[in-house]
Tab-separated table of C-alpha atoms and ligand atoms in Angstrom:
chain	number	residue	atom	x	y	z
A	1055	UNK	CA	-28.797	-5.358	-15.970
A	1056	UNK	CA	-26.404	-2.803	-17.430
A	1057	UNK	CA	-23.922	-4.121	-19.950
A	1058	UNK	CA	-20.177	-3.690	-19.739
A	1059	UNK	CA	-20.379	-2.004	-23.152
A	1060	UNK	CA	-22.560	0.768	-21.684
A	1061	UNK	CA	-20.233	1.204	-18.703
A	1062	UNK	CA	-17.226	1.309	-21.003
A	1063	UNK	CA	-18.811	4.061	-23.094
A	1064	UNK	CA	-19.443	6.133	-19.966
A	1065	UNK	CA	-15.848	5.548	-18.856
A	1066	UNK	CA	-14.649	6.622	-22.282
A	1067	UNK	CA	-16.456	9.956	-21.889
A	1068	UNK	CA	-14.919	10.519	-18.481
A	1069	UNK	CA	-11.380	9.388	-19.244
A	1070	UNK	CA	-9.908	12.623	-20.713
A	1071	UNK	CA	-10.922	14.545	-17.584
A	1072	UNK	CA	-9.564	11.784	-15.322
A	1073	UNK	CA	-6.274	11.859	-17.237
A	1074	UNK	CA	-6.075	15.631	-16.790
A	1075	UNK	CA	-6.715	15.172	-13.093
A	1076	UNK	CA	-3.830	12.714	-12.901
A	1077	UNK	CA	-1.508	15.142	-14.670
A	1078	UNK	CA	-2.526	17.904	-12.276
A	1079	UNK	CA	-1.898	15.694	-9.237
A	1080	UNK	CA	1.413	14.588	-10.729
A	1081	UNK	CA	2.502	18.198	-11.116
A	1082	UNK	CA	1.601	19.152	-7.537
A	1083	UNK	CA	2.593	16.165	-5.377
A	1084	UNK	CA	2.562	16.414	-1.592
A	1085	UNK	CA	4.302	14.297	1.010
A	1086	UNK	CA	2.509	12.031	3.470
A	1087	UNK	CA	0.399	13.985	5.952
A	1088	UNK	CA	0.988	17.223	4.056
A	1089	UNK	CA	-1.647	16.495	1.364
A	1090	UNK	CA	-3.586	19.681	2.036
A	1091	UNK	CA	-3.817	21.001	-1.540
A	1092	UNK	CA	-4.333	17.500	-2.913
A	1093	UNK	CA	-7.273	16.993	-0.542
A	1094	UNK	CA	-8.874	20.333	-1.444
A	1095	UNK	CA	-8.477	19.497	-5.126
A	1096	UNK	CA	-10.116	16.078	-4.661
A	1097	UNK	CA	-12.893	17.652	-2.604
A	1098	UNK	CA	-13.590	20.247	-5.306
A	1099	UNK	CA	-13.766	17.528	-7.967
A	1100	UNK	CA	-16.116	15.423	-5.828
A	1101	UNK	CA	-18.392	18.423	-5.213
A	1102	UNK	CA	-18.597	18.959	-8.959
A	1103	UNK	CA	-19.569	15.320	-9.446
A	1104	UNK	CA	-22.189	15.596	-6.704
A	1105	UNK	CA	-22.039	12.878	-4.061
A	1106	UNK	CA	-24.605	11.750	-1.505
A	1107	UNK	CA	-22.237	12.570	1.320
A	1108	UNK	CA	-18.755	13.909	1.708
A	1109	UNK	CA	-16.537	14.012	4.768
A	1110	UNK	CA	-13.185	15.771	4.817
A	1111	UNK	CA	-10.203	15.776	7.199
A	1112	UNK	CA	-10.669	12.114	8.053
A	1113	UNK	CA	-7.538	10.786	9.795
A	1114	UNK	CA	-5.577	13.791	8.559
A	1115	UNK	CA	-6.219	14.885	4.981
A	1116	UNK	CA	-8.437	11.904	4.179
A	1117	UNK	CA	-11.789	12.142	2.408
A	1118	UNK	CA	-14.751	9.780	2.538
A	1119	UNK	CA	-17.371	10.140	-0.173
A	1120	UNK	CA	-20.565	8.171	-0.709
A	1121	UNK	CA	-22.567	7.381	-3.818
A	1122	UNK	CA	-25.891	5.668	-3.256
A	1123	UNK	CA	-27.572	3.545	-5.868
A	1124	UNK	CA	-31.284	4.147	-6.427
A	1125	UNK	CA	-32.287	0.510	-6.829
A	1126	UNK	CA	-33.482	-1.186	-3.711
A	1127	UNK	CA	-32.987	-4.919	-4.072
A	1128	UNK	CA	-30.519	-5.624	-1.303
A	1129	UNK	CA	-28.354	-3.223	0.600
A	1130	UNK	CA	-24.622	-3.805	0.550
A	1131	UNK	CA	-21.776	-1.392	0.896
A	1132	UNK	CA	-18.506	-1.535	-1.025
A	1133	UNK	CA	-15.497	0.577	-0.079
A	1134	UNK	CA	-12.904	1.488	-2.688
A	1135	UNK	CA	-9.626	2.980	-1.565
A	1136	UNK	CA	-7.074	5.211	-3.259
A	1137	UNK	CA	-3.971	6.611	-1.584
A	1138	UNK	CA	-3.105	10.238	-2.321
A	1139	UNK	CA	0.405	10.933	-1.010
A	1140	UNK	CA	3.736	11.306	-2.812
A	1141	UNK	CA	7.374	10.513	-2.005
A	1142	UNK	CA	10.503	12.522	-1.154
A	1143	UNK	CA	12.218	11.894	-4.501
A	1144	UNK	CA	13.420	14.416	-7.094
A	1145	UNK	CA	11.724	13.645	-10.414
A	1146	UNK	CA	14.073	13.183	-13.371
A	1147	UNK	CA	11.599	12.766	-16.247
A	1148	UNK	CA	10.940	15.666	-18.542
A	1149	UNK	CA	7.171	15.418	-18.608
A	1150	UNK	CA	5.098	18.484	-19.464
A	1151	UNK	CA	3.431	17.917	-16.092
A	1152	UNK	CA	6.637	17.178	-14.169
A	1153	UNK	CA	6.463	17.843	-10.432
A	1154	UNK	CA	7.012	21.506	-9.614
A	1155	UNK	CA	7.646	20.683	-5.973
A	1156	UNK	CA	11.386	20.224	-5.541
A	1157	UNK	CA	12.302	16.851	-4.093
A	1158	UNK	CA	8.722	15.546	-4.100
A	1159	UNK	CA	7.091	13.351	-6.719
A	1160	UNK	CA	4.414	10.742	-7.329
A	1161	UNK	CA	6.963	7.953	-7.634
A	1162	UNK	CA	4.484	5.334	-6.429
A	1163	UNK	CA	1.749	6.396	-8.839
A	1164	UNK	CA	-0.765	7.515	-6.219
A	1165	UNK	CA	-1.667	10.289	-8.686
A	1166	UNK	CA	-2.970	7.441	-10.855
A	1167	UNK	CA	-4.846	5.743	-8.010
A	1168	UNK	CA	-6.527	9.011	-7.037
A	1169	UNK	CA	-7.540	9.948	-10.587
A	1170	UNK	CA	-8.903	6.445	-11.182
A	1171	UNK	CA	-11.058	6.700	-8.056
A	1172	UNK	CA	-12.264	10.184	-9.030
A	1173	UNK	CA	-13.106	8.834	-12.473
A	1174	UNK	CA	-14.942	5.948	-10.835
A	1175	UNK	CA	-16.937	8.432	-8.751
A	1176	UNK	CA	-17.912	10.320	-11.903
A	1177	UNK	CA	-18.921	7.102	-13.670
A	1178	UNK	CA	-20.929	5.705	-10.755
A	1179	UNK	CA	-22.688	9.034	-10.239
A	1180	UNK	CA	-24.074	8.567	-13.758
A	1181	UNK	CA	-25.001	4.966	-13.012
A	1182	UNK	CA	-26.997	5.397	-9.795
A	1183	UNK	CA	-30.058	3.821	-11.374
A	1184	UNK	CA	-28.075	0.679	-12.094
A	1185	UNK	CA	-27.238	-0.436	-8.574
A	1186	UNK	CA	-28.562	-0.758	-5.062
A	1187	UNK	CA	-26.615	-0.180	-1.871
A	1188	UNK	CA	-23.725	2.240	-1.812
A	1189	UNK	CA	-20.151	2.818	-2.759
A	1190	UNK	CA	-17.864	4.440	-0.255
A	1191	UNK	CA	-14.890	6.202	-1.775
A	1192	UNK	CA	-11.841	6.358	0.462
A	1193	UNK	CA	-9.144	8.886	-0.398
A	1194	UNK	CA	-6.412	8.009	2.051
A	1195	UNK	CA	-3.477	10.147	3.141
A	1196	UNK	CA	-0.104	8.912	4.400
A	1197	UNK	CA	0.212	5.487	2.828
A	1198	UNK	CA	3.948	5.793	2.280
A	1199	UNK	CA	4.619	6.502	5.932
A	1200	UNK	CA	2.081	3.804	6.926
A	1201	UNK	CA	-0.541	5.121	9.249
A	1202	UNK	CA	-3.150	6.730	7.016
A	1203	UNK	CA	-5.207	3.568	6.658
A	1204	UNK	CA	-5.454	2.933	10.399
A	1205	UNK	CA	-6.516	6.535	10.966
A	1206	UNK	CA	-9.105	6.340	8.175
A	1207	UNK	CA	-10.546	3.235	9.859
A	1208	UNK	CA	-10.572	5.009	13.228
A	1209	UNK	CA	-12.473	7.802	11.454
A	1210	UNK	CA	-15.220	5.362	10.472
A	1211	UNK	CA	-14.084	4.474	6.946
A	1212	UNK	CA	-15.020	0.819	7.351
A	1213	UNK	CA	-18.211	1.132	9.401
A	1214	UNK	CA	-20.890	-1.023	7.818
A	1215	UNK	CA	-18.679	-1.972	4.877
A	1216	UNK	CA	-19.211	-5.437	3.356
A	1217	UNK	CA	-16.104	-5.561	1.192
A	1218	UNK	CA	-13.158	-3.364	0.308
A	1219	UNK	CA	-11.012	-3.154	-2.830
A	1220	UNK	CA	-7.961	-1.257	-4.004
A	1221	UNK	CA	-5.517	-1.399	-6.864
A	1222	UNK	CA	-1.861	-0.558	-7.277
A	1223	UNK	CA	-0.377	0.564	-10.572
A	1224	UNK	CA	2.213	-1.977	-11.628
A	1225	UNK	CA	5.249	-1.376	-13.826
A	1226	UNK	CA	6.288	-4.193	-16.114
A	1227	UNK	CA	2.688	-5.044	-16.936
A	1228	UNK	CA	0.903	-3.666	-19.998
A	1229	UNK	CA	-1.921	-1.158	-19.532
A	1230	UNK	CA	-5.241	-2.967	-19.834
A	1231	UNK	CA	-3.957	-5.899	-17.817
A	1232	UNK	CA	-4.482	-6.695	-14.165
A	1233	UNK	CA	-2.668	-9.021	-11.773
A	1234	UNK	CA	-4.744	-10.930	-9.248
A	1235	UNK	CA	-4.035	-13.361	-6.475
A	1236	UNK	CA	-6.133	-15.042	-3.792
A	1237	UNK	CA	-4.575	-15.428	-0.375
A	1238	UNK	CA	-1.261	-13.834	0.581
A	1239	UNK	CA	-0.604	-10.769	-1.573
A	1240	UNK	CA	1.682	-8.530	0.482
A	1241	UNK	CA	3.759	-9.179	3.591
A	1242	UNK	CA	3.468	-7.745	7.067
A	1243	UNK	CA	6.114	-5.198	7.955
A	1244	UNK	CA	7.363	-4.794	11.526
A	1245	UNK	CA	10.565	-3.261	12.840
A	1246	UNK	CA	12.989	-3.727	15.727
A	1247	UNK	CA	15.703	-1.881	17.602
A	1248	UNK	CA	18.527	-3.692	19.314
A	1249	UNK	CA	20.798	-1.655	21.556
A	1250	UNK	CA	23.890	-3.465	22.798
A	1251	UNK	CA	25.480	-1.936	25.859
A	1252	UNK	CA	29.054	-3.078	26.223
A	1253	UNK	CA	31.945	-1.255	27.848
A	1254	UNK	CA	34.101	1.167	25.940
A	1255	UNK	CA	37.869	0.989	26.119
A	1256	UNK	CA	41.117	1.667	24.260
A	1257	UNK	CA	41.122	-0.267	21.013
A	1258	UNK	CA	44.592	-1.580	21.788
A	1259	UNK	CA	43.307	-3.207	25.022
A	1260	UNK	CA	40.043	-4.889	24.002
A	1261	UNK	CA	40.158	-7.215	27.021
A	1262	UNK	CA	39.542	-4.212	29.297
A	1263	UNK	CA	36.120	-3.596	27.786
A	1264	UNK	CA	33.163	-5.373	26.203
A	1265	UNK	CA	33.092	-4.761	22.474
A	1266	UNK	CA	29.498	-4.091	21.325
A	1267	UNK	CA	30.526	-4.177	17.653
A	1268	UNK	CA	31.670	-7.782	17.898
A	1269	UNK	CA	28.489	-8.664	19.811
A	1270	UNK	CA	26.361	-6.830	17.263
A	1271	UNK	CA	28.052	-8.660	14.395
A	1272	UNK	CA	27.259	-11.990	16.042
A	1273	UNK	CA	23.636	-10.957	16.379
A	1274	UNK	CA	23.416	-9.887	12.724
A	1275	UNK	CA	24.789	-13.263	11.654
A	1276	UNK	CA	22.676	-15.289	14.056
A	1277	UNK	CA	19.425	-13.584	13.061
A	1278	UNK	CA	19.880	-15.030	9.576
A	1279	UNK	CA	19.290	-18.470	11.062
A	1280	UNK	CA	15.694	-17.577	11.803
A	1281	UNK	CA	14.429	-17.846	8.255
A	1282	UNK	CA	16.788	-20.657	7.276
A	1283	UNK	CA	16.611	-22.820	10.441
A	1284	UNK	CA	13.636	-21.812	12.545
A	1285	UNK	CA	10.900	-21.246	9.985
A	1286	UNK	CA	9.540	-23.750	7.515
A	1287	UNK	CA	11.489	-23.684	4.246
A	1288	UNK	CA	8.186	-23.154	2.452
A	1289	UNK	CA	7.359	-20.025	4.466
A	1290	UNK	CA	8.519	-16.638	3.211
A	1291	UNK	CA	10.269	-14.768	6.020
A	1292	UNK	CA	12.638	-11.800	5.860
A	1293	UNK	CA	14.663	-10.636	8.860
A	1294	UNK	CA	17.055	-7.906	7.746
A	1295	UNK	CA	19.300	-5.722	9.858
A	1296	UNK	CA	19.255	-2.456	7.940
A	1297	UNK	CA	21.188	-0.113	10.266
A	1298	UNK	CA	24.315	-0.801	12.327
A	1299	UNK	CA	25.580	2.249	14.140
A	1300	UNK	CA	28.567	2.238	16.489
A	1301	UNK	CA	31.861	3.915	17.138
A	1302	UNK	CA	33.540	7.227	16.481
A	1303	UNK	CA	37.274	6.645	15.954
A	1304	UNK	CA	40.008	4.215	14.829
A	1305	UNK	CA	41.330	3.663	18.314
A	1306	UNK	CA	38.266	3.502	20.557
A	1307	UNK	CA	36.024	0.534	21.218
A	1308	UNK	CA	32.660	2.206	21.738
A	1309	UNK	CA	30.405	1.655	24.715
A	1310	UNK	CA	27.359	0.701	22.705
A	1311	UNK	CA	26.058	-0.295	19.299
A	1312	UNK	CA	22.633	0.088	17.786
A	1313	UNK	CA	20.964	-2.155	15.236
A	1314	UNK	CA	17.706	-1.535	13.428
A	1315	UNK	CA	15.887	-3.917	11.172
A	1316	UNK	CA	12.766	-4.977	9.337
A	1317	UNK	CA	10.748	-8.181	9.626
A	1318	UNK	CA	8.466	-9.405	6.846
A	1319	UNK	CA	6.275	-12.495	6.689
A	1320	UNK	CA	3.025	-13.839	5.265
A	1321	UNK	CA	1.383	-15.733	8.126
A	1322	UNK	CA	-0.086	-14.680	11.447
A	1323	UNK	CA	1.788	-17.477	13.191
A	1324	UNK	CA	5.184	-16.307	11.969
A	1325	UNK	CA	4.265	-12.735	12.746
A	1326	UNK	CA	3.547	-13.742	16.344
A	1327	UNK	CA	6.690	-15.889	16.737
A	1328	UNK	CA	9.330	-13.783	15.009
A	1329	UNK	CA	9.777	-11.116	17.709
A	1330	UNK	CA	10.180	-13.882	20.308
A	1331	UNK	CA	12.870	-15.605	18.242
A	1332	UNK	CA	14.745	-12.363	17.543
A	1333	UNK	CA	14.730	-11.335	21.185
A	1334	UNK	CA	15.796	-14.811	22.330
A	1335	UNK	CA	18.805	-14.829	20.012
A	1336	UNK	CA	19.845	-11.271	20.857
A	1337	UNK	CA	19.443	-11.934	24.585
A	1338	UNK	CA	21.413	-15.168	24.436
A	1339	UNK	CA	24.332	-13.638	22.554
A	1340	UNK	CA	24.457	-10.563	24.775
A	1341	UNK	CA	24.453	-12.746	27.879
A	1342	UNK	CA	27.206	-14.986	26.547
A	1343	UNK	CA	29.288	-11.938	25.636
A	1344	UNK	CA	28.655	-10.027	28.912
A	1345	UNK	CA	26.804	-7.231	27.143
A	1346	UNK	CA	23.488	-5.752	28.095
A	1347	UNK	CA	20.567	-5.733	25.701
A	1348	UNK	CA	17.775	-3.248	25.138
A	1349	UNK	CA	15.224	-4.742	22.745
A	1350	UNK	CA	12.285	-2.928	21.182
A	1351	UNK	CA	9.837	-4.385	18.697
A	1352	UNK	CA	7.321	-2.282	16.813
A	1353	UNK	CA	4.286	-3.842	15.158
A	1354	UNK	CA	3.762	-2.060	11.856
A	1355	UNK	CA	1.321	-3.194	9.242
A	1356	UNK	CA	-0.236	-6.642	8.876
A	1357	UNK	CA	-0.313	-8.993	5.892
A	1358	UNK	CA	-2.526	-8.191	2.917
A	1359	UNK	CA	-4.414	-11.453	2.494
A	1360	UNK	CA	-6.795	-11.306	-0.445
A	1361	UNK	CA	-10.204	-12.814	0.167
A	1362	UNK	CA	-11.106	-15.608	-2.257
A	1363	UNK	CA	-14.666	-14.459	-2.998
A	1364	UNK	CA	-13.788	-10.810	-3.596
A	1365	UNK	CA	-10.781	-11.775	-5.714
A	1366	UNK	CA	-12.962	-14.094	-7.812
A	1367	UNK	CA	-15.285	-11.175	-8.406
A	1368	UNK	CA	-12.329	-9.087	-9.628
A	1369	UNK	CA	-11.346	-11.967	-11.960
A	1370	UNK	CA	-14.850	-12.084	-13.437
A	1371	UNK	CA	-15.011	-8.301	-13.892
A	1372	UNK	CA	-11.485	-8.313	-15.367
A	1373	UNK	CA	-12.456	-10.952	-17.915
A	1374	UNK	CA	-15.618	-9.060	-18.809
A	1375	UNK	CA	-14.054	-5.619	-19.206
A	1376	UNK	CA	-10.436	-6.300	-20.151
A	1377	UNK	CA	-10.609	-9.811	-21.588
A	1378	UNK	CA	-9.758	-13.092	-19.843
A	1379	UNK	CA	-6.279	-13.081	-21.410
A	1380	UNK	CA	-5.556	-9.822	-19.586
A	1381	UNK	CA	-6.307	-11.181	-16.133
A	1382	UNK	CA	-2.922	-12.411	-14.956
A	1383	UNK	CA	-2.672	-14.820	-12.047
A	1384	UNK	CA	0.251	-13.694	-9.887
A	1385	UNK	CA	2.306	-16.708	-8.935
A	1386	UNK	CA	3.855	-15.198	-5.857
A	1387	UNK	CA	3.107	-12.547	-3.248
A	1388	UNK	CA	5.312	-9.525	-2.691
A	1389	UNK	CA	7.333	-9.142	0.514
A	1390	UNK	CA	6.617	-5.435	0.321
A	1391	UNK	CA	3.863	-4.165	2.619
A	1392	UNK	CA	0.724	-2.123	2.063
A	1393	UNK	CA	-1.237	-0.369	4.714
A	1394	UNK	CA	-4.357	-1.455	2.803
A	1395	UNK	CA	-4.120	-4.460	5.148
A	1396	UNK	CA	-5.644	-2.282	7.885
A	1397	UNK	CA	-8.999	-2.122	6.062
A	1398	UNK	CA	-9.119	-5.891	5.753
A	1399	UNK	CA	-9.309	-6.211	9.508
A	1400	UNK	CA	-12.894	-4.944	9.148
A	1401	UNK	CA	-14.157	-6.657	6.001
A	1402	UNK	CA	-12.999	-9.104	3.352
A	1403	UNK	CA	-11.302	-7.495	0.423
A	1404	UNK	CA	-8.735	-7.678	-2.283
A	1405	UNK	CA	-5.980	-5.626	-3.796
A	1406	UNK	CA	-5.050	-6.152	-7.416
A	1407	UNK	CA	-2.327	-4.836	-9.683
A	1408	UNK	CA	-3.089	-2.604	-12.623
A	1409	UNK	CA	-0.624	-2.649	-15.504
A	1410	UNK	CA	0.868	0.770	-16.268
A	1411	UNK	CA	3.392	-0.185	-18.956
A	1412	UNK	CA	5.982	-2.784	-19.831
A	1413	UNK	CA	8.863	-0.323	-20.067
A	1414	UNK	CA	8.012	1.777	-17.037
A	1415	UNK	CA	10.756	2.139	-14.434
A	1416	UNK	CA	10.209	0.680	-10.989
A	1417	UNK	CA	8.048	2.089	-8.218
A	1418	UNK	CA	9.826	4.573	-5.937
A	1419	UNK	CA	12.351	5.575	-8.607
A	1420	UNK	CA	12.859	9.122	-9.980
A	1421	UNK	CA	11.584	8.407	-13.514
A	1422	UNK	CA	8.419	6.541	-12.577
A	1423	UNK	CA	5.182	7.717	-14.157
A	1424	UNK	CA	1.800	6.021	-13.796
A	1425	UNK	CA	0.945	7.306	-17.282
A	1426	UNK	CA	-2.358	8.044	-19.005
A	1427	UNK	CA	-3.086	4.655	-20.491
A	1428	UNK	CA	-3.890	2.850	-17.261
A	1429	UNK	CA	-6.525	5.360	-16.188
A	1430	UNK	CA	-9.456	4.022	-18.238
A	1431	UNK	CA	-8.861	0.314	-17.435
A	1432	UNK	CA	-8.622	1.290	-13.753
A	1433	UNK	CA	-11.952	3.105	-13.821
A	1434	UNK	CA	-13.592	0.265	-15.746
A	1435	UNK	CA	-12.383	-2.201	-13.137
A	1436	UNK	CA	-13.556	-0.205	-10.116
A	1437	UNK	CA	-16.913	0.681	-11.690
A	1438	UNK	CA	-17.412	-2.897	-12.893
A	1439	UNK	CA	-16.518	-4.318	-9.478
A	1440	UNK	CA	-18.931	-1.926	-7.749
A	1441	UNK	CA	-21.821	-2.785	-10.071
A	1442	UNK	CA	-21.233	-6.502	-9.834
A	1443	UNK	CA	-20.691	-6.563	-6.091
A	1444	UNK	CA	-23.700	-4.426	-5.286
A	1445	UNK	CA	-26.019	-6.170	-7.719
A	1446	UNK	CA	-24.903	-9.737	-7.355
A	1447	UNK	CA	-22.433	-10.076	-4.522
A	1448	UNK	CA	-19.315	-12.217	-4.599
A	1449	UNK	CA	-19.474	-15.276	-6.815
B	1796	ZN	ZN1	4.959	3.395	-2.395
B	1797	ZN	ZN1	1.998	2.932	-3.519
């Protein structure tokens, strides 16, 4: 069995190149579903490494690569996912590799995720004799707009996969540390539209119309009762109205108002019940106030629920490669969402956090930088997880 020391020395050799790759990706970021150059760059790097198979244009600009081990004990397949897209934000940092694309930057650190997975590919290609089964590398487009993961799955990304893992660079955590959690990790994210049709009139004669702004305000208020009075106090539920559009002038009561909002939760039961509760409240208020309701609910992305066995494996690998003191147990899930959840509908898996720096600014902000220091620990983790999973399986 290969030692972690040997793997670490291979990772050390590869790291400078992986760091350069990250800087290149950082300099040339591309928005969701426009990752054409990014995909060609990844493809070129993978061809240089030499994979057992390579598929491009999966679900858009996605890439699926395969590395087969040459041992033949038992065949299992592990998928590892990295997202490749950037965000519509103007970078403010003065890095030598600052984004040259105006208004676009890697503010979520997907440059880091991609370079870590490319580094992992390079490491595992050198370690073929050390594992059986295969590693499937998933380079996913359009994570930020949510949709890339589902399309990758439709393109066969998860066919025959026994487990799937991913990481997300995490500000506020030192490089060389990881954050793990079994069970609920990230929330589901669904959206709704509420259109209130009232009757417009002169603002000085409100009794001649039906004021959709007043009705809308009641709905906004009432929806807040869902998490506080209709869900268990121990459940995490967010129902937020995030847009309220109505009216054009000081002296006109408009004919309609439009609300938009987001719904987040951590259990399948809440996810099923929440649209029913929201519609019931909106319908009841509209009826009482003589307004008409148009209600639309859009299922977005499901919860990211980390599998116990796969997460335990990440804990063991983390302790082995980074030290037990650097494996941080996360005490709460995030109410943010990740389209990584889509892969977990096909196989158990886990997503963990990778420290990128204690003083790093937050994700999705104009000064965010994944940085160079997290690259090697990321590769060590992915390579270590692959070797352990394929040779031993989950603990
Ligand atoms: Zn993001
Ligand atoms: Zn992200």
